C-alpha positions as protocol buffer text, in pm:
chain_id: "A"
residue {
  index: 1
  type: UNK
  ca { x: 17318 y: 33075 z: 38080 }
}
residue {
  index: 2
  type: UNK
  ca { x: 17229 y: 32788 z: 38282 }
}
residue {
  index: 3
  type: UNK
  ca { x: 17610 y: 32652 z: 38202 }
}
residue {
  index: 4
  type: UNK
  ca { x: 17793 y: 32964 z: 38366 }
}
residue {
  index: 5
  type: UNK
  ca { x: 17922 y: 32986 z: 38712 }
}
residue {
  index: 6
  type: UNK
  ca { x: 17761 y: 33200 z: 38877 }
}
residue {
  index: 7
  type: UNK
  ca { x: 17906 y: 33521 z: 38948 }
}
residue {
  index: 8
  type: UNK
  ca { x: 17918 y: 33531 z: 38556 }
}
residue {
  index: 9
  type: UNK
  ca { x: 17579 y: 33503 z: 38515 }
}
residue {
  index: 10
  type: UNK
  ca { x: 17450 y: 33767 z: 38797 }
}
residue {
  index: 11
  type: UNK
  ca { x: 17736 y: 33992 z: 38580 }
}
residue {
  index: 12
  type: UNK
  ca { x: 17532 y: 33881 z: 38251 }
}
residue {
  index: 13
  type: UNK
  ca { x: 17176 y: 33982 z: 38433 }
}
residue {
  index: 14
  type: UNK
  ca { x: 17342 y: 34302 z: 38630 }
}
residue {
  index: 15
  type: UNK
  ca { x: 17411 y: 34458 z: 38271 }
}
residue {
  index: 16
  type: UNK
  ca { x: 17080 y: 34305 z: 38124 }
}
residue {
  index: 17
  type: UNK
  ca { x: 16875 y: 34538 z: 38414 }
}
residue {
  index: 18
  type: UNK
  ca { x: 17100 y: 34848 z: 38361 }
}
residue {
  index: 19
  type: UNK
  ca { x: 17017 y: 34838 z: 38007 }
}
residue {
  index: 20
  type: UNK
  ca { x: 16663 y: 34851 z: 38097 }
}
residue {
  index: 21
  type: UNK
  ca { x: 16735 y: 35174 z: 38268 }
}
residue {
  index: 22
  type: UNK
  ca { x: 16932 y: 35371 z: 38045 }
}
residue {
  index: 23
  type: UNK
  ca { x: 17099 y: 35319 z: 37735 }
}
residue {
  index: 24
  type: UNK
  ca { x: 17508 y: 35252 z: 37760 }
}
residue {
  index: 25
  type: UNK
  ca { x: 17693 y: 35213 z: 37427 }
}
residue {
  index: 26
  type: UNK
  ca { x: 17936 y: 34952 z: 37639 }
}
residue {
  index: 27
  type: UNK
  ca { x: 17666 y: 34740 z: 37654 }
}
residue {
  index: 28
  type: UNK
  ca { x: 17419 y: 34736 z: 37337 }
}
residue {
  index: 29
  type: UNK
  ca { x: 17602 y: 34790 z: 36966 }
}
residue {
  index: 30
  type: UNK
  ca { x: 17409 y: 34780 z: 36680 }
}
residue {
  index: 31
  type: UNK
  ca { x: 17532 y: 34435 z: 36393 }
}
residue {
  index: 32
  type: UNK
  ca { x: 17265 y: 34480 z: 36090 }
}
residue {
  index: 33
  type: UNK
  ca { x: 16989 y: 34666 z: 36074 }
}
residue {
  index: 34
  type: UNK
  ca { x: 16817 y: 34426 z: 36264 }
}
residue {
  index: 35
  type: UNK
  ca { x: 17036 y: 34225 z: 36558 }
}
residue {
  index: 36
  type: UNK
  ca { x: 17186 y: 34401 z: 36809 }
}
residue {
  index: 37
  type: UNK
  ca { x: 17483 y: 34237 z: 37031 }
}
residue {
  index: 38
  type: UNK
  ca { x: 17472 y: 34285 z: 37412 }
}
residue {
  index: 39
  type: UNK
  ca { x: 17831 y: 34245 z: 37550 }
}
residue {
  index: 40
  type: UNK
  ca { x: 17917 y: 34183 z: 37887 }
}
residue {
  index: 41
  type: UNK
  ca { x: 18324 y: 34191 z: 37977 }
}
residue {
  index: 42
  type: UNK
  ca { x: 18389 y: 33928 z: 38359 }
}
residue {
  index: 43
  type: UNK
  ca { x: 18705 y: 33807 z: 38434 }
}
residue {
  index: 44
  type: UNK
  ca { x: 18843 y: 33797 z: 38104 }
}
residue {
  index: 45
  type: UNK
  ca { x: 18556 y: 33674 z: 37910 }
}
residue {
  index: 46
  type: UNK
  ca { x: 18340 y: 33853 z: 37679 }
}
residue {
  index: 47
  type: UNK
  ca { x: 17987 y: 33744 z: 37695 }
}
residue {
  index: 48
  type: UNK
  ca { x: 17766 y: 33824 z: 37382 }
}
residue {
  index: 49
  type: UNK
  ca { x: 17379 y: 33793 z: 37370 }
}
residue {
  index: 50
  type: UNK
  ca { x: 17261 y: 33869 z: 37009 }
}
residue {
  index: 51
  type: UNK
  ca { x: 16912 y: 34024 z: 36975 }
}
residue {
  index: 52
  type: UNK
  ca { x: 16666 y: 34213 z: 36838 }
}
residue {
  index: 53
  type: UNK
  ca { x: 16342 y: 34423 z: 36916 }
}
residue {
  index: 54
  type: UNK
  ca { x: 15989 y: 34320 z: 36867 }
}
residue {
  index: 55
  type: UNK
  ca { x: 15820 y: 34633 z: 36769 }
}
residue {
  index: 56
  type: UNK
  ca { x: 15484 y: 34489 z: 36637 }
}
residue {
  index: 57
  type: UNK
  ca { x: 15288 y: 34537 z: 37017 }
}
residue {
  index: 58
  type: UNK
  ca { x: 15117 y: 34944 z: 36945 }
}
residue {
  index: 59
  type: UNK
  ca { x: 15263 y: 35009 z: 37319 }
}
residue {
  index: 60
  type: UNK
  ca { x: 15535 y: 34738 z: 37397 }
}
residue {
  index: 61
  type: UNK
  ca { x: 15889 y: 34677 z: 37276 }
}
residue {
  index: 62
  type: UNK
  ca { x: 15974 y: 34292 z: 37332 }
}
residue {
  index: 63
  type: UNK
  ca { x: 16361 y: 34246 z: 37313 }
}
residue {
  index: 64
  type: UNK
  ca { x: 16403 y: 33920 z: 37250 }
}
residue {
  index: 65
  type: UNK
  ca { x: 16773 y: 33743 z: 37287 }
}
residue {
  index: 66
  type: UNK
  ca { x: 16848 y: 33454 z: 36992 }
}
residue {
  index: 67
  type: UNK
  ca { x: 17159 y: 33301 z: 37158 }
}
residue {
  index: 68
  type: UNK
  ca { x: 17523 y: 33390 z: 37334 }
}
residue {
  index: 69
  type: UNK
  ca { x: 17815 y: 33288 z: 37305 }
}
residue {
  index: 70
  type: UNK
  ca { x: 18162 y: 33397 z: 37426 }
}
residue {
  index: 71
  type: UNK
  ca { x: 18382 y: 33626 z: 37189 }
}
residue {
  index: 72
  type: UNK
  ca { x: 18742 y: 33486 z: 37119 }
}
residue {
  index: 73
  type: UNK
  ca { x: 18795 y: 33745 z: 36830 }
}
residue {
  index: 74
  type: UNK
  ca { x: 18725 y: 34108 z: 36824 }
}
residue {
  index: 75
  type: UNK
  ca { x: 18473 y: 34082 z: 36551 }
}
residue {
  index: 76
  type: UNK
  ca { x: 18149 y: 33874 z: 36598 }
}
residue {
  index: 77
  type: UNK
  ca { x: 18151 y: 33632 z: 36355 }
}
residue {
  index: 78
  type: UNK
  ca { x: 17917 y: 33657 z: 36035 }
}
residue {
  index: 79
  type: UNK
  ca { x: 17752 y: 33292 z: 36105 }
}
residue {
  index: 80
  type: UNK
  ca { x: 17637 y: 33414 z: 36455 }
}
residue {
  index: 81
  type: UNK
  ca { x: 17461 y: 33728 z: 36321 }
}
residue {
  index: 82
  type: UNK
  ca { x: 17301 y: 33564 z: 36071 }
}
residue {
  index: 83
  type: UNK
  ca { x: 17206 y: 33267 z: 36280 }
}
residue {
  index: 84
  type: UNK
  ca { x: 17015 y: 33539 z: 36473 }
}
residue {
  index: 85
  type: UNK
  ca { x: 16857 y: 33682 z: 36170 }
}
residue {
  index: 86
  type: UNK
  ca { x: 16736 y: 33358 z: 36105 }
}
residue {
  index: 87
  type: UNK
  ca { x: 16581 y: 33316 z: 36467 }
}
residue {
  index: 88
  type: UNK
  ca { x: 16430 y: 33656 z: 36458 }
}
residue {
  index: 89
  type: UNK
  ca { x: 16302 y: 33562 z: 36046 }
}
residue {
  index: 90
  type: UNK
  ca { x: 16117 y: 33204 z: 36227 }
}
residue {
  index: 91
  type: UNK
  ca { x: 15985 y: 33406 z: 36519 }
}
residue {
  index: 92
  type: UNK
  ca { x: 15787 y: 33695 z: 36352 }
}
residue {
  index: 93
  type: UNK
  ca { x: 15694 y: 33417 z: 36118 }
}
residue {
  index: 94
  type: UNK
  ca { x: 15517 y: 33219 z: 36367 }
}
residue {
  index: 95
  type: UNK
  ca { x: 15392 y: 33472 z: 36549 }
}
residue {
  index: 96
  type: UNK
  ca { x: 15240 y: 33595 z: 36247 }
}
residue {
  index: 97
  type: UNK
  ca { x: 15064 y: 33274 z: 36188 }
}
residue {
  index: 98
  type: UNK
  ca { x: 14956 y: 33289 z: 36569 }
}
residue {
  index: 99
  type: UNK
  ca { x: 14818 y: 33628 z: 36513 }
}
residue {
  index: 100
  type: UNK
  ca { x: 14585 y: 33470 z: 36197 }
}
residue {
  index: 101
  type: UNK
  ca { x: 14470 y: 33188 z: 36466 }
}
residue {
  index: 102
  type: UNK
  ca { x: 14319 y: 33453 z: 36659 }
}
C-alpha cells in the first residue's frame, strides 16, 4: 500500500473501516471456502486485498490480508487465490508451532 498515491490508499482504508462496521457485499466476496477478496473501485482502478479469518482466538476474529493487487480482468485470477491459500496454509502453520513453544 505503501506504493499508492494517496487518495487511493485513504479510499483502500475508508472501505477497510466500513467493513468493520457492517457487512457490504460491494466490498467483501467470498473466493474458496477459505480467502475472501476485499475490492475497492477509485478512479478507475480496482483494488483487491485477498484474505481470510483467523478463527482459532475463543473470543477474537483476526482478519488477516495475504496481498493486493489491482484487477485488470473481471475474474481474480486462480494463481492469486491460491497464492493466498498458501499464505494463510504457512501462517496457521507457524502459529501452530508458536502455540507448542508456549
Amino acid at each position: 500500500m505503501n506504493s499508492l498515491e494517496r487518495k487511493h490508499y485513504e479510499k483502500i482504508l475508508y472501505n477497510i473501516r466500513k467493513s468493520q462496521i457492517e457487512f457490504d457485499s460491494e466490498l467483501l466476496k467470498k473466493l474458496s471456502d477459505d480467502i475472501w477478496e476485499f475490492r475497492t473501485l477509485y478512479q478507475g482502478l480496482q483494488y483487491r486485498l485477498l484474505a481470510f479469518w483467523d478463527k482459532t482466538s475463543a473470543t477474537d476474529t483476526l482478519v488477516v490480508s495475504t496481498h493486493g493487487f489491482i484487477k485488470k480482468r473481471s475474474k481474480v485470477p486462480d494463481n492469486e487465490i491460491q497464492k493466498a491459500a498458501n499464505i494463510r496454509t504457512k501462517y496457521l502453520a507457524d502459529k501452530q508451532v508458536k502455540s507448542k513453544k508456549k
